[in-house]
Coordinates of C-alpha atoms in Angstrom, one line a residue:
X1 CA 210.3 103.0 50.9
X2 CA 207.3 104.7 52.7
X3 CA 207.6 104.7 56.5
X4 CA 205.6 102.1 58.5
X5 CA 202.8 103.3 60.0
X6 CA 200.5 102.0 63.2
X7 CA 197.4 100.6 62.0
X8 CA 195.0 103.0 61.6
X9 CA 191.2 102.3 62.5
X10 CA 191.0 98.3 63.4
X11 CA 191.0 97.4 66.7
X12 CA 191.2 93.7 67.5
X13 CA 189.0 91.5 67.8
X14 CA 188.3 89.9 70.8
X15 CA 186.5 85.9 71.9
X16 CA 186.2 83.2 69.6
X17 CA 185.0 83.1 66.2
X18 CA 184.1 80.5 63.3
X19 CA 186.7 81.4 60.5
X20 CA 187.5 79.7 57.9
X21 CA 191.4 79.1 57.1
X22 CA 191.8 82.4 54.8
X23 CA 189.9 84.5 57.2
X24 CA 192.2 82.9 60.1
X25 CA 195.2 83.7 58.3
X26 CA 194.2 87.1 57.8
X27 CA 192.9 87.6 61.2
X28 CA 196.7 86.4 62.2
X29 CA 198.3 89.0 60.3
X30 CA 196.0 91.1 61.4
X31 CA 197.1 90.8 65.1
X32 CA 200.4 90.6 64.4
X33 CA 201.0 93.8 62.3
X34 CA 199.0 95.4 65.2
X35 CA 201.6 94.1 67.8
X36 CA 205.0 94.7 65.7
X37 CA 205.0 98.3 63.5
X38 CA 207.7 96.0 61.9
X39 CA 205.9 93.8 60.2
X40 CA 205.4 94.3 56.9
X41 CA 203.6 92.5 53.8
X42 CA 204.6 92.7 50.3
X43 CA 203.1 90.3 47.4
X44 CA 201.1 90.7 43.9
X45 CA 197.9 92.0 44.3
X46 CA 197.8 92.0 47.9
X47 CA 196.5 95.4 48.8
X48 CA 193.8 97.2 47.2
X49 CA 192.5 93.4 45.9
X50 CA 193.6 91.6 49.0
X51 CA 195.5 88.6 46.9
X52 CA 194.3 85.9 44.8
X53 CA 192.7 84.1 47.9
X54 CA 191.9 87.5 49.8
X55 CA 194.2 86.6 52.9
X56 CA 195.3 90.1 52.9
X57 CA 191.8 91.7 52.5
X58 CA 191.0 95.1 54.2
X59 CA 195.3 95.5 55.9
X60 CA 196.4 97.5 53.4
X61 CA 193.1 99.3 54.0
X62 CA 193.8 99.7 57.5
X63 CA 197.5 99.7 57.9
X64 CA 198.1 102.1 54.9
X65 CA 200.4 101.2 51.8
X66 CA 204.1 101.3 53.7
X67 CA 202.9 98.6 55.4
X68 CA 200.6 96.3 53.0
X69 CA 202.9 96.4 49.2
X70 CA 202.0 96.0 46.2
X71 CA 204.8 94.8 44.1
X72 CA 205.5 94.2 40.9
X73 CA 205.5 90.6 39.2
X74 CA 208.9 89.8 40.3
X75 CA 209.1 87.2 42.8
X76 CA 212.9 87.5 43.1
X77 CA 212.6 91.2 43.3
X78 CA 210.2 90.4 46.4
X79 CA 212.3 88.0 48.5
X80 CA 215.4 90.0 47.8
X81 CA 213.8 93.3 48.8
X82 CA 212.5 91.7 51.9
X83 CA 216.1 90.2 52.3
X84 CA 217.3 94.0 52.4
X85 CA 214.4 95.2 54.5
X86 CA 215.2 92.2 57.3
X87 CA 218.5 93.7 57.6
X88 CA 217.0 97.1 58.7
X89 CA 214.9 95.6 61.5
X90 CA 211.9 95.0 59.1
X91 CA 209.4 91.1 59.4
X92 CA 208.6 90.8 56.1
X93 CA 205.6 88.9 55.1
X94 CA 206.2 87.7 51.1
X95 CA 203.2 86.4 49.5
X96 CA 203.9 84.3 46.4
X97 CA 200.5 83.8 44.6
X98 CA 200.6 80.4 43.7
X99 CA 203.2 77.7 44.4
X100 CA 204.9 77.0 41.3
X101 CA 205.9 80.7 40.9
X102 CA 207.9 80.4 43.9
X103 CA 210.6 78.8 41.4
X104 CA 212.0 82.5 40.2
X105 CA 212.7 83.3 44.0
X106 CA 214.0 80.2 44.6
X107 CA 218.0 81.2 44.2
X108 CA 217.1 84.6 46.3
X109 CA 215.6 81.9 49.1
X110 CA 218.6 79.1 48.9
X111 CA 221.6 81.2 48.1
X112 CA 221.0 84.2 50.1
X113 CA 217.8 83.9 52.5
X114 CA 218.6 80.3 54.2
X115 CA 222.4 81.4 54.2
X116 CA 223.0 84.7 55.7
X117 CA 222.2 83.8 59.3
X118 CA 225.3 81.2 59.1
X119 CA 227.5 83.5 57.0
X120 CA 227.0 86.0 59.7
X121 CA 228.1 83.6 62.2
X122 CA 225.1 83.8 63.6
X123 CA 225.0 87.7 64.2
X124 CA 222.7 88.7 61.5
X125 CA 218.7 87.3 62.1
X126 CA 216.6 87.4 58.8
X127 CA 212.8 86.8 60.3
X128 CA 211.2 86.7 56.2
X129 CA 208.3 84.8 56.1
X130 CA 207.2 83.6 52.5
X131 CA 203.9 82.3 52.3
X132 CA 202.9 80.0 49.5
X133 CA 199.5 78.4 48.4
X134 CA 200.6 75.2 48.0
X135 CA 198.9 71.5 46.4
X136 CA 195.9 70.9 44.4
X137 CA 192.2 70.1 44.2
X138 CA 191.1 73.3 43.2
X139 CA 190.6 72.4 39.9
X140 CA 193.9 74.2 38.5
X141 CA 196.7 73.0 36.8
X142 CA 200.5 72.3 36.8
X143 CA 202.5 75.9 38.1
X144 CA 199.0 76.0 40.2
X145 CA 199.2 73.4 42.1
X146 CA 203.0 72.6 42.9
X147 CA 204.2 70.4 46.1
X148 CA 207.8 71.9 46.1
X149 CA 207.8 71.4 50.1
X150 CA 210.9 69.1 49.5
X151 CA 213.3 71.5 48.0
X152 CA 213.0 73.9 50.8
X153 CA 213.2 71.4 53.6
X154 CA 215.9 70.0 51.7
X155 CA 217.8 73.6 52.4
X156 CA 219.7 73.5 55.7
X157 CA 218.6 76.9 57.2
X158 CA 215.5 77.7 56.9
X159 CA 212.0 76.8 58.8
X160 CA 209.2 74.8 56.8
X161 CA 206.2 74.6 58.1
X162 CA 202.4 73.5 56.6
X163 CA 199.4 74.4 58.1
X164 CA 196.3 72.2 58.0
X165 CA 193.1 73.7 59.8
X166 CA 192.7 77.7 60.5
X167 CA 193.7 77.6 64.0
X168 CA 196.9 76.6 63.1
X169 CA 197.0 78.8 60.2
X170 CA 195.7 81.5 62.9
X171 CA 198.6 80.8 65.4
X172 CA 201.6 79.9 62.9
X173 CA 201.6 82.5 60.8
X174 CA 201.7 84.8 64.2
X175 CA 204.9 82.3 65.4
X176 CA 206.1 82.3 62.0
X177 CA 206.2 85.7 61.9
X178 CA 207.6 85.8 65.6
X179 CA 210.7 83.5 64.5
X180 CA 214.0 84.9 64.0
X181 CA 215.1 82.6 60.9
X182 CA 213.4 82.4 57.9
X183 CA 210.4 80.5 57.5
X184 CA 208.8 79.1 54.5
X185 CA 205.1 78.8 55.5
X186 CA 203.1 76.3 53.4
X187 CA 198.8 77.1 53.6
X188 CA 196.9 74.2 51.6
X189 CA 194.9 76.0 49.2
X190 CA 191.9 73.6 49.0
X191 CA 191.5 73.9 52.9
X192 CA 191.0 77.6 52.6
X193 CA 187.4 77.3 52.6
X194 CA 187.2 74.5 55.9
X195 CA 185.7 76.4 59.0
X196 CA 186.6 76.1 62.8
X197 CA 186.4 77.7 65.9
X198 CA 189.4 79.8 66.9
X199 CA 190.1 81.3 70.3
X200 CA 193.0 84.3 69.8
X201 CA 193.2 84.0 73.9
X202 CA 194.2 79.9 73.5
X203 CA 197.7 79.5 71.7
X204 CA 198.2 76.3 69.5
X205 CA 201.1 74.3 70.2
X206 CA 204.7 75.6 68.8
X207 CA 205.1 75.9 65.9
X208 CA 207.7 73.3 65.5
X209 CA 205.8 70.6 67.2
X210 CA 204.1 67.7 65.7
X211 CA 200.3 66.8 66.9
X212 CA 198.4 63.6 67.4
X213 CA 194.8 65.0 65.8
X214 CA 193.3 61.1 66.7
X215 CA 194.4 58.5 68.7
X216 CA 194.9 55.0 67.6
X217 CA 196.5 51.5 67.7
X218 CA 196.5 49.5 64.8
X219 CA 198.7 51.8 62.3
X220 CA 200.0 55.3 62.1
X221 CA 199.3 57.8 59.3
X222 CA 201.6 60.4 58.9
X223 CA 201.1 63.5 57.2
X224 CA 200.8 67.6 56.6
X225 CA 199.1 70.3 55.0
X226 CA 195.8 69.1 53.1
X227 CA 195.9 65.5 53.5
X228 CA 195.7 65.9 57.0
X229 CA 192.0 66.1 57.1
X230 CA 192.0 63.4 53.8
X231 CA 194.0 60.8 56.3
X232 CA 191.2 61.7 59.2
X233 CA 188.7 60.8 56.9
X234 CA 190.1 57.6 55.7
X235 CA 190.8 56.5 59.6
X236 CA 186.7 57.4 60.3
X237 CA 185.9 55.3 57.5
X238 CA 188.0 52.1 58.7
X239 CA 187.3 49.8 60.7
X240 CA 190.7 49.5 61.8
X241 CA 192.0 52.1 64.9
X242 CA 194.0 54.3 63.0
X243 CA 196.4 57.2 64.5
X244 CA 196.7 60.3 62.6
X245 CA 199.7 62.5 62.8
X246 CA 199.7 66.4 61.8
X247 CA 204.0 67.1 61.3
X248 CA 203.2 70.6 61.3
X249 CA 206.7 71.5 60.7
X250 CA 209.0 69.3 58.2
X251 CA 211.8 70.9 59.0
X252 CA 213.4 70.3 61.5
X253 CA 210.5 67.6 62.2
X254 CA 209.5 66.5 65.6
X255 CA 210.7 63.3 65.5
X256 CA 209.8 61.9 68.9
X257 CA 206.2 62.7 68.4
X258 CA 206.1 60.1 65.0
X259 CA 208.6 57.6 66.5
X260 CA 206.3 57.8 70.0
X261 CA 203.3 57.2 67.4
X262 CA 205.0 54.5 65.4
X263 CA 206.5 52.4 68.7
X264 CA 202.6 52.3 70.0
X265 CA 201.0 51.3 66.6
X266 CA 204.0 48.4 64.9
X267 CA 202.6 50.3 61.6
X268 CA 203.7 53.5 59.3
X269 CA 202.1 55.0 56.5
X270 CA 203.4 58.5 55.3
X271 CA 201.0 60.2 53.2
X272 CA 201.3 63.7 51.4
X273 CA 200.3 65.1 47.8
X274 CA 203.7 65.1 46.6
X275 CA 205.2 62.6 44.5
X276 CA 206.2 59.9 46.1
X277 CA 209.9 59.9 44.4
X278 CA 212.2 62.2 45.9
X279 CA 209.8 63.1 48.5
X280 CA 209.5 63.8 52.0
X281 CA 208.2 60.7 52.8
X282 CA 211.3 58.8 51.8
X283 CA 213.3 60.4 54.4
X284 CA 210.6 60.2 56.9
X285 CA 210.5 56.6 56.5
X286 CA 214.2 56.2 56.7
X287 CA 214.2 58.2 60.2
X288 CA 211.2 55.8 61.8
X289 CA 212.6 52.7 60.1
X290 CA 215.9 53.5 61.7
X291 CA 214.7 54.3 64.9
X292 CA 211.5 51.8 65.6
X293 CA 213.2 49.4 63.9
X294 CA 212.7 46.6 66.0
X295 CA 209.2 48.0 67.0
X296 CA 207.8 47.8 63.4
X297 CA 205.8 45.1 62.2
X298 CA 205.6 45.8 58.8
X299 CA 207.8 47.9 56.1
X300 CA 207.0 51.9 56.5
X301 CA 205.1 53.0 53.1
X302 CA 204.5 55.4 51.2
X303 CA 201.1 56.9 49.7
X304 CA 201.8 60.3 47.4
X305 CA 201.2 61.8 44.0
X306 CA 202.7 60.3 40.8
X307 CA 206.1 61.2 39.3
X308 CA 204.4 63.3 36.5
X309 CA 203.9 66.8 35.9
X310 CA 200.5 68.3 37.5
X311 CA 197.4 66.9 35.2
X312 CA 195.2 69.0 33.7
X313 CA 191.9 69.5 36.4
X314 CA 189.9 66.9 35.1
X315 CA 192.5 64.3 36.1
X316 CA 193.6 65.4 39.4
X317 CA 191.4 63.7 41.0
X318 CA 193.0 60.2 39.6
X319 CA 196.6 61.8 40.9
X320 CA 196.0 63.2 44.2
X321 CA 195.7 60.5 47.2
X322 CA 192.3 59.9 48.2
X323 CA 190.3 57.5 51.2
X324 CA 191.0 54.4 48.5
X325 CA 194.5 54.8 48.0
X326 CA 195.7 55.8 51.5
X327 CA 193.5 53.1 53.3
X328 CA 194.7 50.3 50.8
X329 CA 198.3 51.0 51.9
X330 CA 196.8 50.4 55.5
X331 CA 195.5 47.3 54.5
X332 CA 199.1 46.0 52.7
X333 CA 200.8 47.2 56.6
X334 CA 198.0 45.6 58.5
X335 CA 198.6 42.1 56.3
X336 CA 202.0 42.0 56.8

């Protein structure tokens, strides 16, 4: 392995900017390779071409190839070198192209990534990050546009977190990065291209904290990652005062930020891109329904994809939850 080197001619970039969510995430590596010599990115494509979504464009350019890695297509091979290189004082940054290729890493993440902290008794600190383009709506298909959120936060040991506007994705990659476990860091691919101002001198909340992004009474929407901004949408075009709630992380979740949310509103409607069975939302509902119980008003629901594989493009826009399906589960809570 080629020594890490400082960066070499980019200085950083000072007072806010308009970036959209791939230019933020870049911008947050960006700072944080030029902070930490440590911190290292490895992934398909990710140098010379700057990855599939150019997140990496222009670092290996300016921080030199020990530092921004090509690898081959071997996702295993890329966790499980990171794995190694964590153990010599390295912060690996994995990018895995798309999400459903994450699957040939997947025993490399579960059986050794999530465990070894434990194993060690808590002597040995594995801070990996592996980034994954996750959901749909770009007009891909199935192993394209994957929700595997649940199997990871299903894993005891490792951080999941999902990003859902670029100044998060600007400040939680950085924590991410920061963290001393392992985090799996979701970035919705179709939000890649939304804009917004980011100040690097104003930190977001941590990482791990839940945000109200609008305030309301009559029900709660709960969500993460891209149907964030789809549940904002559906509460501007309602009538109805709807609270929307960004989980940020899903595990561990902030649980006193929903339950405060819920306990104000009497109503809960969890909404991701998923499919509805064996998703997150069912243990999300479970947690608010056994803790407001005697605030609800109305049985917590759910609003996800279908339990099929991905569709082919032309029908994913029938599969993933949109302004109609999310705001007629409001109006089922609301009639109760």
């Amino acid at each position: 392995m080629t020594e890490v080197t400082a960066p070499q001619t980019q200085a950083r970039e000072a007072g806010t900017q308009t970036l959209t969510m791939a230019k933020a995430l870049n911008a947050g590596l960006r700072r944080a390779m030029e902070d930490d010599a440590k911190v290292v990115l490895m992934g398909e494509d990710i140098g010379k071409l700057g990855g599939v979504f150019r997140i990496t464009d222009g670092l290996q350019r300016d921080f030199g190839e020990g530092r921004v890695i090509d690898t081959p297509l071997a996702e295993s091979g890329i966790v499980g070198t990171a794995i190694g290189m964590a153990l010599r004082g390295y912060r690996p940054v994995c990018e895995i192209q798309f999400d459903g290729f994450v699957f040939p890493a997947a025993d490399q993440i579960i059986t050794q990534l999530a465990k070894m902290r434990l194993r060690s008794l808590g002597k040995v600190e594995l801070p990996v990050v592996v980034r994954i383009p996750c959901g749909g709506g770009i007009g891909a298909v199935e192993h394209h546009s994957e929700s595997p959120e649940a199997y990871f936060a299903h894993t005891a040991g490792l951080r999941v977190v999902a990003c859902a506007n670029p100044v998060d994705a600007y400040w939680m990659i950085q924590q991410a990065i920061a963290c001393p476990d392992p985090v799996i860091f979701f970035e919705p691919k179709r939000r890649y291209w939304d804009k917004a101002v980011v100040d690097p001198e104003v930190p977001a909340a941590p990482m791990g904290d839940a945000r109200v992004v609008r305030e309301g009474t009559d029900a709660t929407l709960l969500a993460y990652g891209p149907m964030v901004k789809t549940c904002l949408e559906a509460a501007e075009a309602d009538e109805r005062s709807l609270e929307v709630v960004d989980l940020r992380s899903l595990s561990p979740l902030d649980t006193e930020t929903l339950f405060a949310s819920v306990r104000k509103t009497g109503r809960c409607v969890v909404v991701h891109e998923a499919p509805v069975f064996g998703g997150l939302g069912g243990e999300i509902a479970a947690r608010v329904t056994e803790s407001c119980f005697y605030h609800l008003e109305a049985p917590v629901l759910r609003v996800g994809g279908f339990a099929t594989p991905y569709p082919a493009s032309r029908l994913e826009d029938h599969y993933l939850p949109d302004l109609d399906r999310i705001l007629d589960a409001v109006d089922r809570t609301c009639a109760w």
